[in-house]
PDB file of C-alpha atoms in Angstrom:
ATOM      1  CA  MET N  30     -21.405 -31.286 -16.093  1.00 73.00           C
ATOM      2  CA  LYS N  31     -22.673 -27.152 -14.932  1.00 82.00           C
ATOM      3  CA  LYS N  32     -20.302 -25.250 -17.812  1.00 92.00           C
ATOM      4  CA  TYR N  33     -20.404 -21.134 -16.283  1.00 95.00           C
ATOM      5  CA  ARG N  34     -20.741 -18.337 -18.063  1.00 97.00           C
ATOM      6  CA  ILE N  35     -18.547 -16.312 -16.696  1.00 97.00           C
ATOM      7  CA  LEU N  36     -17.231 -11.779 -16.268  1.00 98.00           C
ATOM      8  CA  LEU N  37     -14.475 -11.008 -14.829  1.00 98.00           C
ATOM      9  CA  VAL N  38     -15.191  -7.106 -14.077  1.00 98.00           C
ATOM     10  CA  ASP N  39     -11.989  -5.080 -13.083  1.00 97.00           C
ATOM     11  CA  ASP N  40     -10.061  -2.406 -14.866  1.00 96.00           C
ATOM     12  CA  HIS N  41      -6.671  -3.704 -15.085  1.00 95.00           C
ATOM     13  CA  PRO N  42      -6.243  -5.382 -17.850  1.00 94.00           C
ATOM     14  CA  HIS N  43      -2.850  -7.296 -16.921  1.00 94.00           C
ATOM     15  CA  PHE N  44      -4.647  -8.967 -13.915  1.00 93.00           C
ATOM     16  CA  ILE N  45      -8.515 -10.082 -15.798  1.00 94.00           C
ATOM     17  CA  ASN N  46      -6.094 -11.512 -18.470  1.00 94.00           C
ATOM     18  CA  ALA N  47      -3.682 -13.701 -15.979  1.00 93.00           C
ATOM     19  CA  LEU N  48      -7.022 -14.374 -14.420  1.00 94.00           C
ATOM     20  CA  LYS N  49      -8.962 -15.457 -17.444  1.00 95.00           C
ATOM     21  CA  PHE N  50      -5.704 -17.506 -18.390  1.00 92.00           C
ATOM     22  CA  LEU N  51      -5.645 -19.636 -15.035  1.00 91.00           C
ATOM     23  CA  ILE N  52      -9.066 -19.738 -15.107  1.00 92.00           C
ATOM     24  CA  LEU N  53      -8.808 -21.710 -18.456  1.00 92.00           C
ATOM     25  CA  ASP N  54      -5.732 -23.151 -17.696  1.00 88.00           C
ATOM     26  CA  PHE N  55      -7.652 -25.400 -15.479  1.00 84.00           C
ATOM     27  CA  PHE N  56     -11.092 -24.922 -15.293  1.00 89.00           C
ATOM     28  CA  GLU N  57     -12.152 -25.224 -18.968  1.00 88.00           C
ATOM     29  CA  ASP N  58     -14.146 -28.271 -18.653  1.00 91.00           C
ATOM     30  CA  LYS N  59     -16.381 -25.768 -16.341  1.00 91.00           C
ATOM     31  CA  VAL N  60     -16.720 -22.538 -19.063  1.00 94.00           C
ATOM     32  CA  GLU N  61     -18.824 -21.674 -21.254  1.00 95.00           C
ATOM     33  CA  SER N  62     -18.018 -18.940 -21.783  1.00 96.00           C
ATOM     34  CA  ILE N  63     -16.079 -15.448 -20.473  1.00 97.00           C
ATOM     35  CA  ASP N  64     -16.579 -12.310 -20.969  1.00 98.00           C
ATOM     36  CA  ILE N  65     -14.253  -8.280 -19.504  1.00 98.00           C
ATOM     37  CA  ALA N  66     -15.717  -5.346 -18.429  1.00 98.00           C
ATOM     38  CA  SER N  67     -13.093  -2.865 -17.463  1.00 97.00           C
ATOM     39  CA  ASN N  68     -16.579  -0.703 -14.472  1.00 98.00           C
ATOM     40  CA  GLY N  69     -19.894  -1.734 -12.714  1.00 98.00           C
ATOM     41  CA  GLN N  70     -21.241   0.335 -15.724  1.00 98.00           C
ATOM     42  CA  GLU N  71     -19.868  -1.768 -18.208  1.00 98.00           C
ATOM     43  CA  CYS N  72     -20.905  -5.562 -16.117  1.00 98.00           C
ATOM     44  CA  LEU N  73     -24.389  -3.575 -15.846  1.00 98.00           C
ATOM     45  CA  ASP N  74     -24.384  -2.994 -19.897  1.00 98.00           C
ATOM     46  CA  ILE N  75     -22.834  -6.343 -20.656  1.00 98.00           C
ATOM     47  CA  LEU N  76     -25.413  -8.534 -17.878  1.00 98.00           C
ATOM     48  CA  SER N  77     -28.622  -6.875 -19.816  1.00 97.00           C
ATOM     49  CA  GLU N  78     -27.443  -7.744 -22.901  1.00 97.00           C
ATOM     50  CA  LYS N  79     -26.090 -11.245 -21.481  1.00 96.00           C
ATOM     51  CA  VAL N  80     -26.772 -14.331 -19.030  1.00 96.00           C
ATOM     52  CA  ILE N  81     -24.244 -14.259 -16.872  1.00 97.00           C
ATOM     53  CA  ASP N  82     -23.724 -16.961 -14.276  1.00 96.00           C
ATOM     54  CA  ILE N  83     -20.976 -15.319 -12.184  1.00 96.00           C
ATOM     55  CA  VAL N  84     -19.200 -11.951 -11.725  1.00 98.00           C
ATOM     56  CA  PHE N  85     -15.854 -11.974 -10.479  1.00 97.00           C
ATOM     57  CA  MET N  86     -16.171  -7.995  -9.460  1.00 97.00           C
ATOM     58  CA  ASP N  87     -13.285  -5.323  -8.792  1.00 97.00           C
ATOM     59  CA  ILE N  88     -14.403  -2.727  -6.023  1.00 96.00           C
ATOM     60  CA  ASP N  89     -12.122   0.314  -7.091  1.00 94.00           C
ATOM     61  CA  MET N  90     -12.294   1.129 -10.736  1.00 95.00           C
ATOM     62  CA  PRO N  91     -13.656   4.458 -12.321  1.00 95.00           C
ATOM     63  CA  VAL N  92     -17.296   5.390 -14.359  1.00 96.00           C
ATOM     64  CA  MET N  93     -18.750   3.020 -11.299  1.00 97.00           C
ATOM     65  CA  ASN N  94     -17.226   1.203  -8.618  1.00 97.00           C
ATOM     66  CA  GLY N  95     -17.576  -2.218  -7.389  1.00 97.00           C
ATOM     67  CA  ILE N  96     -19.948  -1.811  -4.512  1.00 97.00           C
ATOM     68  CA  LYS N  97     -22.145   0.069  -6.582  1.00 98.00           C
ATOM     69  CA  ALA N  98     -22.083  -2.176  -8.761  1.00 98.00           C
ATOM     70  CA  THR N  99     -22.609  -5.138  -7.082  1.00 98.00           C
ATOM     71  CA  LYS N 100     -25.628  -3.312  -5.211  1.00 98.00           C
ATOM     72  CA  ILE N 101     -27.770  -2.614  -8.520  1.00 98.00           C
ATOM     73  CA  ALA N 102     -26.402  -6.539 -10.245  1.00 98.00           C
ATOM     74  CA  SER N 103     -27.432  -8.054  -7.162  1.00 97.00           C
ATOM     75  CA  ASP N 104     -30.619  -6.625  -6.883  1.00 96.00           C
ATOM     76  CA  ILE N 105     -32.142  -6.817 -10.487  1.00 96.00           C
ATOM     77  CA  TYR N 106     -30.039 -10.661 -11.023  1.00 95.00           C
ATOM     78  CA  ARG N 107     -30.754 -12.562  -7.524  1.00 93.00           C
ATOM     79  CA  SER N 108     -30.328 -15.675  -9.428  1.00 94.00           C
ATOM     80  CA  LEU N 109     -26.438 -14.110  -9.664  1.00 97.00           C
ATOM     81  CA  ILE N 110     -23.074 -14.315  -7.672  1.00 96.00           C
ATOM     82  CA  ILE N 111     -21.772 -12.006  -6.997  1.00 98.00           C
ATOM     83  CA  ILE N 112     -17.471 -12.607  -5.924  1.00 96.00           C
ATOM     84  CA  ALA N 113     -15.901  -9.304  -5.024  1.00 96.00           C
ATOM     85  CA  LEU N 114     -12.030  -9.900  -5.746  1.00 93.00           C
ATOM     86  CA  SER N 115      -9.686  -6.930  -4.398  1.00 92.00           C
ATOM     87  CA  PHE N 116      -6.521  -5.839  -3.220  1.00 91.00           C
ATOM     88  CA  HIS N 117      -8.376  -4.093   0.144  1.00 89.00           C
ATOM     89  CA  THR N 118      -7.992  -6.230   3.333  1.00 89.00           C
ATOM     90  CA  ASP N 119      -9.869  -3.504   5.260  1.00 91.00           C
ATOM     91  CA  MET N 120     -12.909  -5.242   7.024  1.00 94.00           C
ATOM     92  CA  ASN N 121     -14.965  -2.281   5.921  1.00 95.00           C
ATOM     93  CA  TYR N 122     -14.616  -3.016   2.386  1.00 94.00           C
ATOM     94  CA  VAL N 123     -15.295  -7.100   2.788  1.00 94.00           C
ATOM     95  CA  ILE N 124     -18.796  -6.006   4.839  1.00 96.00           C
ATOM     96  CA  GLN N 125     -19.789  -3.323   2.142  1.00 96.00           C
ATOM     97  CA  MET N 126     -19.300  -5.476  -0.560  1.00 96.00           C
ATOM     98  CA  ILE N 127     -21.117  -8.985   1.452  1.00 97.00           C
ATOM     99  CA  GLU N 128     -24.532  -6.132   2.096  1.00 97.00           C
ATOM    100  CA  ALA N 129     -24.249  -5.042  -1.177  1.00 98.00           C
ATOM    101  CA  GLY N 130     -24.829  -8.621  -2.570  1.00 97.00           C
ATOM    102  CA  ALA N 131     -21.351 -10.924  -2.979  1.00 97.00           C
ATOM    103  CA  ARG N 132     -21.379 -13.959  -1.735  1.00 95.00           C
ATOM    104  CA  SER N 133     -16.992 -14.378  -1.197  1.00 93.00           C
ATOM    105  CA  TYR N 134     -14.872 -12.043  -1.095  1.00 94.00           C
ATOM    106  CA  ILE N 135     -11.494 -12.837  -2.420  1.00 92.00           C
ATOM    107  CA  VAL N 136      -7.992 -11.482  -1.773  1.00 92.00           C
ATOM    108  CA  LYS N 137      -6.475 -10.705  -4.910  1.00 91.00           C
ATOM    109  CA  GLU N 138      -3.071 -11.750  -4.524  1.00 87.00           C
ATOM    110  CA  GLU N 139      -4.890 -14.155  -3.005  1.00 87.00           C
ATOM    111  CA  ILE N 140      -6.189 -15.627  -5.826  1.00 84.00           C
ATOM    112  CA  ASN N 141      -5.047 -19.724  -7.065  1.00 81.00           C
ATOM    113  CA  ARG N 142      -6.827 -22.367  -8.016  1.00 82.00           C
ATOM    114  CA  GLU N 143      -7.917 -24.277  -4.905  1.00 82.00           C
ATOM    115  CA  LEU N 144      -9.553 -20.906  -3.943  1.00 80.00           C
ATOM    116  CA  LEU N 145     -10.901 -21.523  -8.197  1.00 85.00           C
ATOM    117  CA  SER N 146     -11.534 -25.154  -7.659  1.00 85.00           C
ATOM    118  CA  ASN N 147     -14.166 -23.468  -4.279  1.00 81.00           C
ATOM    119  CA  VAL N 148     -16.006 -21.315  -6.555  1.00 81.00           C
ATOM    120  CA  PHE N 149     -16.634 -23.687  -8.973  1.00 78.00           C
ATOM    121  CA  GLU N 150     -17.798 -26.440  -6.590  1.00 81.00           C
ATOM    122  CA  LYS N 151     -20.170 -24.041  -4.199  1.00 78.00           C
ATOM    123  CA  TYR N 152     -22.123 -22.690  -6.474  1.00 78.00           C
TER     124      TYR N 152
END
């Protein structure tokens, strides 16, 4: 069974910790490691040092936003799976993230075990 190396990128520590807990609580057997970054630049720094399979990427962050980080990361790391996570429900954000290279877009308020299960099954 494949074990995933995950990177959570978000500038809200409470959300990051809740997402990490949710992933580990329900999918611990599918996770090799979980790293955390608080902005797009930290994400790129981690990607340059470690092999990561899946990135859960927020959009609005200081230093470098998720759209720019997604574009850069998806251009460099072609097999990287980037899942956009945002409170934004405006279709403009969805389109920008998909065009930047995200494979899926999840509204933060709707994240749950079933959605995460689909991510692990699909990729």
